[in-house]
Coordinates of C-alpha atoms in Angstrom, one line a residue:
X1 CA -46.1 -7.8 -23.0
X2 CA -42.9 -6.7 -24.7
X3 CA -39.4 -7.7 -23.5
X4 CA -36.3 -5.7 -24.2
X5 CA -32.6 -6.3 -23.4
X6 CA -31.4 -3.2 -21.6
X7 CA -28.4 -1.5 -19.9
X8 CA -25.0 -2.9 -19.8
X9 CA -25.5 -5.9 -22.1
X10 CA -26.6 -3.6 -24.9
X11 CA -23.8 -1.1 -24.2
X12 CA -21.1 -3.7 -24.1
X13 CA -22.4 -5.6 -27.1
X14 CA -22.0 -2.4 -29.2
X15 CA -18.6 -1.8 -27.7
X16 CA -17.6 -5.5 -28.4
X17 CA -16.7 -5.6 -24.7
X18 CA -17.1 -8.6 -22.5
X19 CA -20.2 -8.5 -20.3
X20 CA -21.7 -10.8 -17.7
X21 CA -25.0 -9.1 -17.0
X22 CA -28.1 -9.6 -19.1
X23 CA -31.0 -7.5 -17.7
X24 CA -34.4 -7.2 -19.3
X25 CA -37.2 -4.7 -19.0
X26 CA -40.8 -5.8 -19.5
X27 CA -43.2 -3.3 -21.0
X28 CA -47.0 -3.7 -20.8
X29 CA -47.2 -6.3 -18.1
X30 CA -48.1 -6.5 -14.4
X31 CA -46.9 -8.4 -11.3
X32 CA -49.8 -10.9 -11.5
X33 CA -49.1 -11.6 -15.2
X34 CA -45.4 -12.2 -14.5
X35 CA -46.2 -14.6 -11.7
X36 CA -48.6 -16.4 -13.9
X37 CA -45.8 -16.8 -16.5
X38 CA -43.7 -18.6 -13.8
X39 CA -41.3 -15.7 -12.9
X40 CA -40.1 -15.5 -9.3
X41 CA -40.5 -12.0 -7.7
X42 CA -37.3 -10.9 -5.8
X43 CA -37.6 -7.1 -5.8
X44 CA -38.9 -5.4 -2.6
X45 CA -38.7 -1.7 -3.6
X46 CA -39.9 -2.4 -7.2
X47 CA -41.0 -5.4 -9.2
X48 CA -38.0 -7.4 -10.3
X49 CA -38.3 -11.1 -11.3
X50 CA -36.1 -14.0 -12.1
X51 CA -36.7 -16.0 -15.2
X52 CA -37.9 -19.6 -14.3
X53 CA -35.2 -21.2 -16.4
X54 CA -32.3 -18.8 -17.0
X55 CA -32.6 -16.9 -13.7
X56 CA -31.8 -13.7 -15.6
X57 CA -33.4 -10.5 -14.1
X58 CA -36.6 -9.1 -15.6
X59 CA -37.9 -5.8 -14.3
X60 CA -41.3 -4.2 -15.1
X61 CA -40.9 -0.8 -16.8
X62 CA -41.1 1.9 -14.1
X63 CA -40.7 5.5 -13.4
X64 CA -39.2 7.1 -10.3
X65 CA -40.0 10.3 -8.4
X66 CA -37.7 11.9 -5.8
X67 CA -39.5 12.2 -2.4
X68 CA -36.6 12.1 0.1
X69 CA -32.8 12.4 0.6
X70 CA -30.2 9.9 -0.5
X71 CA -30.3 7.2 -3.0
X72 CA -33.3 5.5 -1.4
X73 CA -35.6 8.5 -1.4
X74 CA -37.7 7.5 -4.4
X75 CA -41.3 6.7 -5.1
X76 CA -41.4 3.9 -7.7
X77 CA -44.3 3.6 -10.2
X78 CA -44.5 0.4 -12.2
X79 CA -47.5 -0.4 -14.4
X80 CA -48.5 -1.6 -17.8
X81 CA -48.9 2.0 -18.9
X82 CA -45.2 2.9 -18.3
X83 CA -43.4 3.1 -21.8
X84 CA -39.9 1.9 -22.6
X85 CA -38.8 5.5 -23.2
X86 CA -40.0 6.6 -19.8
X87 CA -38.1 3.6 -18.2
X88 CA -34.9 4.5 -20.0
X89 CA -35.2 8.1 -19.1
X90 CA -34.7 7.4 -15.4
X91 CA -31.3 5.8 -16.0
X92 CA -28.0 7.4 -15.3
X93 CA -25.9 7.7 -18.5
X94 CA -27.0 7.8 -22.2
X95 CA -24.8 4.7 -22.9
X96 CA -26.8 2.8 -20.3
X97 CA -30.2 4.1 -21.6
X98 CA -30.4 1.9 -24.7
X99 CA -32.6 -1.2 -25.3
X100 CA -32.6 -4.0 -27.9
X101 CA -35.3 -6.3 -29.2
X102 CA -34.2 -8.8 -31.8
X103 CA -32.0 -6.7 -34.2
X104 CA -33.8 -3.4 -33.3
X105 CA -31.9 -0.8 -31.2
X106 CA -34.0 1.6 -29.3
X107 CA -31.9 4.6 -28.5
X108 CA -34.1 7.7 -27.6
X109 CA -31.4 9.6 -25.8
X110 CA -28.3 9.4 -28.1
X111 CA -26.5 6.6 -26.3
X112 CA -24.9 5.2 -29.5
X113 CA -23.5 8.5 -30.6
X114 CA -22.0 9.0 -27.1
X115 CA -20.6 5.5 -27.2
X116 CA -18.9 6.2 -30.5
X117 CA -17.6 9.5 -29.1
X118 CA -16.4 7.8 -25.9
X119 CA -18.4 10.2 -23.7
X120 CA -20.0 9.4 -20.4
X121 CA -23.0 11.8 -20.3
X122 CA -26.1 12.0 -18.0
X123 CA -29.5 11.2 -19.6
X124 CA -31.5 13.9 -17.9
X125 CA -31.5 16.4 -15.0
X126 CA -33.0 13.6 -13.0
X127 CA -29.4 12.4 -12.7
X128 CA -29.0 14.7 -9.7
X129 CA -31.6 12.8 -7.7
X130 CA -29.3 9.9 -6.8
X131 CA -25.9 10.7 -5.3
X132 CA -24.7 7.1 -5.8
X133 CA -24.5 8.0 -9.5
X134 CA -21.4 10.1 -8.9
X135 CA -19.6 6.9 -7.8
X136 CA -21.1 4.9 -10.7
X137 CA -19.9 7.4 -13.3
X138 CA -16.4 7.4 -11.7
X139 CA -16.5 3.5 -11.9
X140 CA -17.6 3.5 -15.5
X141 CA -14.7 6.0 -16.3
X142 CA -12.3 3.5 -14.6
X143 CA -13.7 0.6 -16.6
X144 CA -13.5 2.3 -20.0
X145 CA -10.7 4.7 -19.7
X146 CA -8.4 2.5 -21.7
X147 CA -10.9 2.7 -24.6
X148 CA -10.7 6.6 -24.5
X149 CA -13.8 7.3 -22.5
X150 CA -14.1 10.5 -20.4
X151 CA -16.8 12.3 -18.5
X152 CA -18.8 15.0 -20.4
X153 CA -18.0 18.5 -19.0
X154 CA -21.7 19.2 -18.3
X155 CA -22.0 15.9 -16.4
X156 CA -18.8 16.7 -14.4
X157 CA -20.3 20.1 -13.6
X158 CA -23.6 18.5 -12.5
X159 CA -21.6 16.1 -10.2
X160 CA -19.8 19.0 -8.6
X161 CA -23.1 20.6 -7.9
X162 CA -24.4 17.4 -6.3
X163 CA -21.4 17.2 -4.1
X164 CA -21.9 20.8 -3.0
X165 CA -25.5 20.0 -2.0
X166 CA -24.2 17.7 0.6
X167 CA -26.3 14.6 -0.5
X168 CA -23.2 12.5 -1.0
X169 CA -22.9 12.3 2.8
X170 CA -26.3 10.4 2.9
X171 CA -24.9 7.4 1.2
X172 CA -24.4 4.3 3.4
X173 CA -21.0 3.0 4.1
X174 CA -21.9 -0.3 2.5
X175 CA -22.8 1.3 -0.8
X176 CA -19.7 3.5 -0.8
X177 CA -17.4 0.6 -0.1
X178 CA -19.2 -1.5 -2.7
X179 CA -18.4 1.1 -5.4
X180 CA -14.8 1.5 -4.2
X181 CA -14.2 -2.2 -4.2
X182 CA -15.8 -2.7 -7.6
X183 CA -13.6 0.2 -9.0
X184 CA -10.5 -1.5 -7.7
X185 CA -11.3 -4.5 -9.9
X186 CA -11.6 -2.2 -13.1
X187 CA -8.9 -2.0 -15.7
X188 CA -7.9 1.6 -14.6
X189 CA -8.8 1.9 -10.9
X190 CA -6.9 5.1 -10.5
X191 CA -9.3 6.9 -12.8
X192 CA -12.1 6.2 -10.3
X193 CA -10.3 8.3 -7.7
X194 CA -9.2 11.0 -10.2
X195 CA -12.8 11.5 -11.4
X196 CA -14.0 11.8 -7.7
X197 CA -11.3 14.3 -7.1
X198 CA -12.2 16.4 -10.1
X199 CA -15.8 16.7 -8.9
X200 CA -14.7 17.3 -5.3
X201 CA -16.3 14.0 -4.1
X202 CA -13.0 12.4 -3.0
X203 CA -12.8 14.9 -0.1
X204 CA -16.2 13.6 1.1
X205 CA -15.7 9.9 0.4
X206 CA -12.0 9.5 1.3
X207 CA -10.6 12.7 2.8
X208 CA -7.6 10.7 4.1
X209 CA -6.6 10.1 0.4
X210 CA -7.6 13.6 -0.9
X211 CA -5.3 15.4 1.5
X212 CA -2.2 13.6 0.0
X213 CA -2.5 15.7 -3.2
X214 CA -0.1 18.6 -2.8
X215 CA 2.0 17.0 0.0
X216 CA 5.7 17.0 -1.3
X217 CA 8.2 14.2 -1.0
X218 CA 11.9 14.1 -1.5
X219 CA 12.7 14.5 -5.2
X220 CA 15.6 12.0 -4.9
X221 CA 13.2 9.1 -4.3
X222 CA 10.1 10.7 -5.8
X223 CA 10.8 12.7 -8.9
X224 CA 7.0 13.1 -9.2
X225 CA 7.2 15.0 -5.9
X226 CA 3.4 15.1 -5.1
X227 CA 2.3 12.3 -2.8
X228 CA -1.2 12.2 -4.4
X229 CA 0.3 11.8 -7.8
X230 CA 2.6 9.1 -6.5
X231 CA -0.4 7.3 -4.9
X232 CA -2.2 7.2 -8.3
X233 CA 1.0 6.0 -10.0
X234 CA 1.3 3.2 -7.4
X235 CA -2.3 2.1 -8.0
X236 CA -1.7 2.0 -11.8
X237 CA 1.4 -0.2 -11.2
X238 CA -0.6 -2.4 -8.8
X239 CA -3.3 -2.9 -11.5
X240 CA -0.6 -4.1 -13.9
X241 CA 0.9 -6.5 -11.4
X242 CA -2.2 -8.0 -9.8
X243 CA -5.9 -8.5 -10.5
X244 CA -6.5 -8.7 -6.7
X245 CA -8.6 -5.8 -5.3
X246 CA -7.0 -6.5 -1.9
X247 CA -3.5 -5.9 -3.3
X248 CA -4.7 -2.8 -5.1
X249 CA -6.3 -1.4 -2.0
X250 CA -3.2 -1.9 0.0
X251 CA -1.2 0.0 -2.7
X252 CA -3.8 2.8 -2.7
X253 CA -3.6 3.4 1.1
X254 CA 0.0 2.6 1.8
X255 CA 1.1 6.2 2.2
X256 CA -1.9 7.7 4.1
X257 CA 0.6 8.6 6.9
X258 CA 2.2 11.2 4.7
X259 CA -1.0 13.2 5.1
X260 CA -0.4 13.3 8.9
X261 CA 3.3 14.2 9.2
X262 CA 4.2 17.8 10.2
X263 CA 4.4 20.2 7.3
X264 CA 7.5 21.8 9.0
X265 CA 9.4 18.6 8.2
X266 CA 8.3 18.2 4.6
X267 CA 9.4 16.8 2.2
X268 CA 10.6 14.3 4.9
X269 CA 7.9 11.9 6.3
X270 CA 9.7 10.2 9.1
X271 CA 7.4 7.7 10.9
X272 CA 4.6 7.9 8.3
X273 CA 4.3 4.2 8.3
X274 CA 3.0 4.0 11.9
X275 CA 1.1 7.2 11.5
X276 CA -0.9 5.8 8.6
X277 CA -2.3 3.0 10.7
X278 CA -4.4 5.6 12.5
X279 CA -5.8 6.9 9.3
X280 CA -6.4 3.4 8.0
X281 CA -8.4 2.4 11.1
X282 CA -10.5 5.5 10.6
X283 CA -11.3 4.7 7.0
X284 CA -11.9 1.0 7.7
X285 CA -14.3 1.8 10.6
X286 CA -16.2 4.5 8.6
X287 CA -16.6 2.4 5.4
X288 CA -16.8 -1.0 7.2
X289 CA -14.1 -2.4 5.1
X290 CA -13.7 -6.3 5.2
X291 CA -10.8 -7.6 7.4
X292 CA -9.1 -9.2 4.4
X293 CA -8.5 -5.7 2.9
X294 CA -7.5 -4.1 6.2
X295 CA -5.1 -6.8 7.2
X296 CA -3.0 -6.6 4.1
X297 CA -3.2 -2.8 4.0
X298 CA -1.8 -2.6 7.6
X299 CA 1.1 -4.9 6.7
X300 CA 2.0 -3.0 3.6
X301 CA 1.7 0.3 5.4
X302 CA 3.8 -0.8 8.3
X303 CA 6.5 -2.7 6.4
X304 CA 6.8 -1.3 2.9
X305 CA 9.9 0.7 3.7
X306 CA 11.4 -2.5 5.3
X307 CA 10.8 -4.2 2.0
X308 CA 12.5 -1.5 0.0
X309 CA 15.5 -1.8 2.3
X310 CA 15.5 -5.6 2.2
X311 CA 19.2 -5.9 1.4
X312 CA 20.2 -3.8 4.4
X313 CA 18.0 -5.6 6.9
X314 CA 19.6 -7.7 9.6
X315 CA 18.6 -11.4 9.5
X316 CA 16.6 -10.9 12.8
X317 CA 14.6 -7.9 11.3
X318 CA 13.9 -9.8 8.1
X319 CA 12.6 -12.8 10.0
X320 CA 10.5 -10.5 12.2
X321 CA 8.8 -9.1 9.0
X322 CA 8.2 -12.5 7.7
X323 CA 6.6 -13.6 10.9
X324 CA 4.5 -10.4 11.2
X325 CA 3.2 -11.0 7.7
X326 CA 2.0 -14.5 8.7
X327 CA 4.1 -15.8 5.7
X328 CA 4.8 -19.2 7.3
X329 CA 1.1 -19.9 7.9
X330 CA -0.3 -18.3 4.7
X331 CA 2.3 -17.9 2.0
X332 CA -0.2 -16.0 -0.2
X333 CA 0.1 -13.1 2.3
X334 CA 3.7 -12.7 1.5
X335 CA 3.1 -12.8 -2.3
X336 CA 0.4 -10.1 -1.9
X337 CA 2.6 -8.0 0.3
X338 CA 5.5 -8.1 -2.2
X339 CA 3.3 -7.2 -5.1
X340 CA 2.0 -4.1 -3.3
X341 CA 5.5 -3.1 -2.3
X342 CA 6.8 -3.6 -5.9
X343 CA 3.9 -1.4 -7.1
X344 CA 5.1 1.3 -4.6
X345 CA 8.7 1.1 -5.8
X346 CA 7.6 1.4 -9.5
X347 CA 4.9 4.0 -8.9
X348 CA 7.4 6.9 -9.3
X349 CA 8.3 9.0 -12.3
X350 CA 11.0 7.2 -14.3
X351 CA 10.9 4.1 -12.1
X352 CA 8.0 2.4 -13.9
X353 CA 10.0 -0.4 -15.4
X354 CA 12.7 -0.7 -12.8
X355 CA 13.6 -4.1 -11.5
X356 CA 12.7 -4.9 -7.9
X357 CA 15.2 -7.5 -6.7
X358 CA 14.2 -7.0 -3.1
X359 CA 11.1 -9.2 -3.7
X360 CA 13.3 -12.1 -5.0
X361 CA 15.7 -11.7 -1.9
X362 CA 12.8 -11.8 0.5
X363 CA 11.3 -14.9 -1.2
X364 CA 14.6 -16.6 -1.1
X365 CA 14.9 -16.0 2.7
X366 CA 11.4 -17.1 3.2
X367 CA 11.8 -20.4 1.2
X368 CA 15.0 -21.2 3.1
X369 CA 13.5 -20.4 6.5
X370 CA 10.4 -22.4 5.7
X371 CA 12.4 -25.5 5.2
X372 CA 12.9 -25.7 9.0
X373 CA 11.0 -28.8 10.1
X374 CA 9.2 -28.7 13.5
X375 CA 9.3 -32.5 13.7
X376 CA 13.1 -32.3 14.4
X377 CA 12.4 -30.4 17.7
X378 CA 9.4 -32.7 18.6
X379 CA 11.8 -35.7 18.3
X380 CA 14.1 -33.9 20.8
X381 CA 11.3 -33.9 23.3
X382 CA 10.6 -30.2 23.2
X383 CA 7.0 -29.1 23.9
X384 CA 4.9 -26.0 23.8
X385 CA 6.6 -22.7 23.5
X386 CA 10.0 -24.3 23.4
X387 CA 9.2 -25.7 20.0
X388 CA 8.3 -22.3 18.7
X389 CA 11.4 -20.7 20.2
X390 CA 13.6 -23.5 18.6
X391 CA 12.0 -23.0 15.2
X392 CA 12.6 -19.2 15.3
X393 CA 16.2 -19.7 16.4
X394 CA 16.9 -22.2 13.5
X395 CA 15.1 -20.0 11.0
X396 CA 17.2 -17.0 12.1
X397 CA 20.4 -19.1 11.6
X398 CA 19.3 -20.2 8.1
X399 CA 18.7 -16.5 7.1
X400 CA 22.0 -15.4 8.5
X401 CA 23.8 -18.1 6.6
X402 CA 22.0 -17.0 3.4
X403 CA 23.0 -13.4 4.0
X404 CA 26.7 -14.4 4.5
X405 CA 26.6 -16.6 1.4
X406 CA 25.1 -13.6 -0.6
X407 CA 27.8 -11.3 0.8
X408 CA 30.5 -13.7 -0.4

């Protein structure tokens, strides 16, 4: 039995990049032998075990043979005869096909060279057998873009051919959303969607986003003109402002409605806020997106232009927005909303470092209105709906006073 550290841990160690995963491959062993050593078997499709003490994952060396469609259509062969090189050959990228034992690096497919050249390159033609790899490559590109990594031209060409074959449509909603949500947590999430667009996968995975490219906006407010480019700029700003994947997703989809407005009215997109809700619902249903993501995305989509015009809003409208956001029950929702709106305001050519005082004004109005104490109305003997009406009325008065004070 020989045990090797493999995959991401080896890659990130060579990059001097933080890594959480430590996966091992076991060569020359069997299921029975692993169980005798005290390992706990957890893999159903192939033999994967948890170490009895560290709980790290140990997998028997295996080969895979394509026998059906999608990412599940594989026949797995794990036995003591499978070599380390054969196990590494089935992996996606050369930088993920390295192994280490003590101080010895095993690198049969040139992963270290590609790592130094900052290239994401497929290991073998077997790459085409798993459509999920298209999304994984895009995610790795998003993770390491700031280090100068890019997708090898021949790998990009292969990904385009895979998309043309139609296999991408066989991926389950859960796996697609898993890769999207993971990418939103990477350092450069916009690169994930850019890579998917380059290989034509974005039109399959997120057609509602893909159609935004080429849709013009008014140059006065959007010097970058193109709605798709603006969306990527917004996502970049969101990544700078917040680590939250929920905030970043809201920033990503906030302008989906601009893909539904009439071309005859371009570059104007009147009503795109409400129109986008339909597209968002379609995406959320298709990809089974968690409610937490959908809820904030709906709020940002519907009210981001209100936020940009915060200084012009009547007190009643501002209070209505705060109530719609659920700010008085969950203040964090207001914080997340404002971050996504700020990302939208800065995600424009030449606006990247512009102040966004609207957020401070809305916070000020919220803090003042939140000081209204319900106990005051209970003491007066009000009950039920009358308490809520009284609170609303007093909050409105407070915001009106604040607006007058600001005007003075």
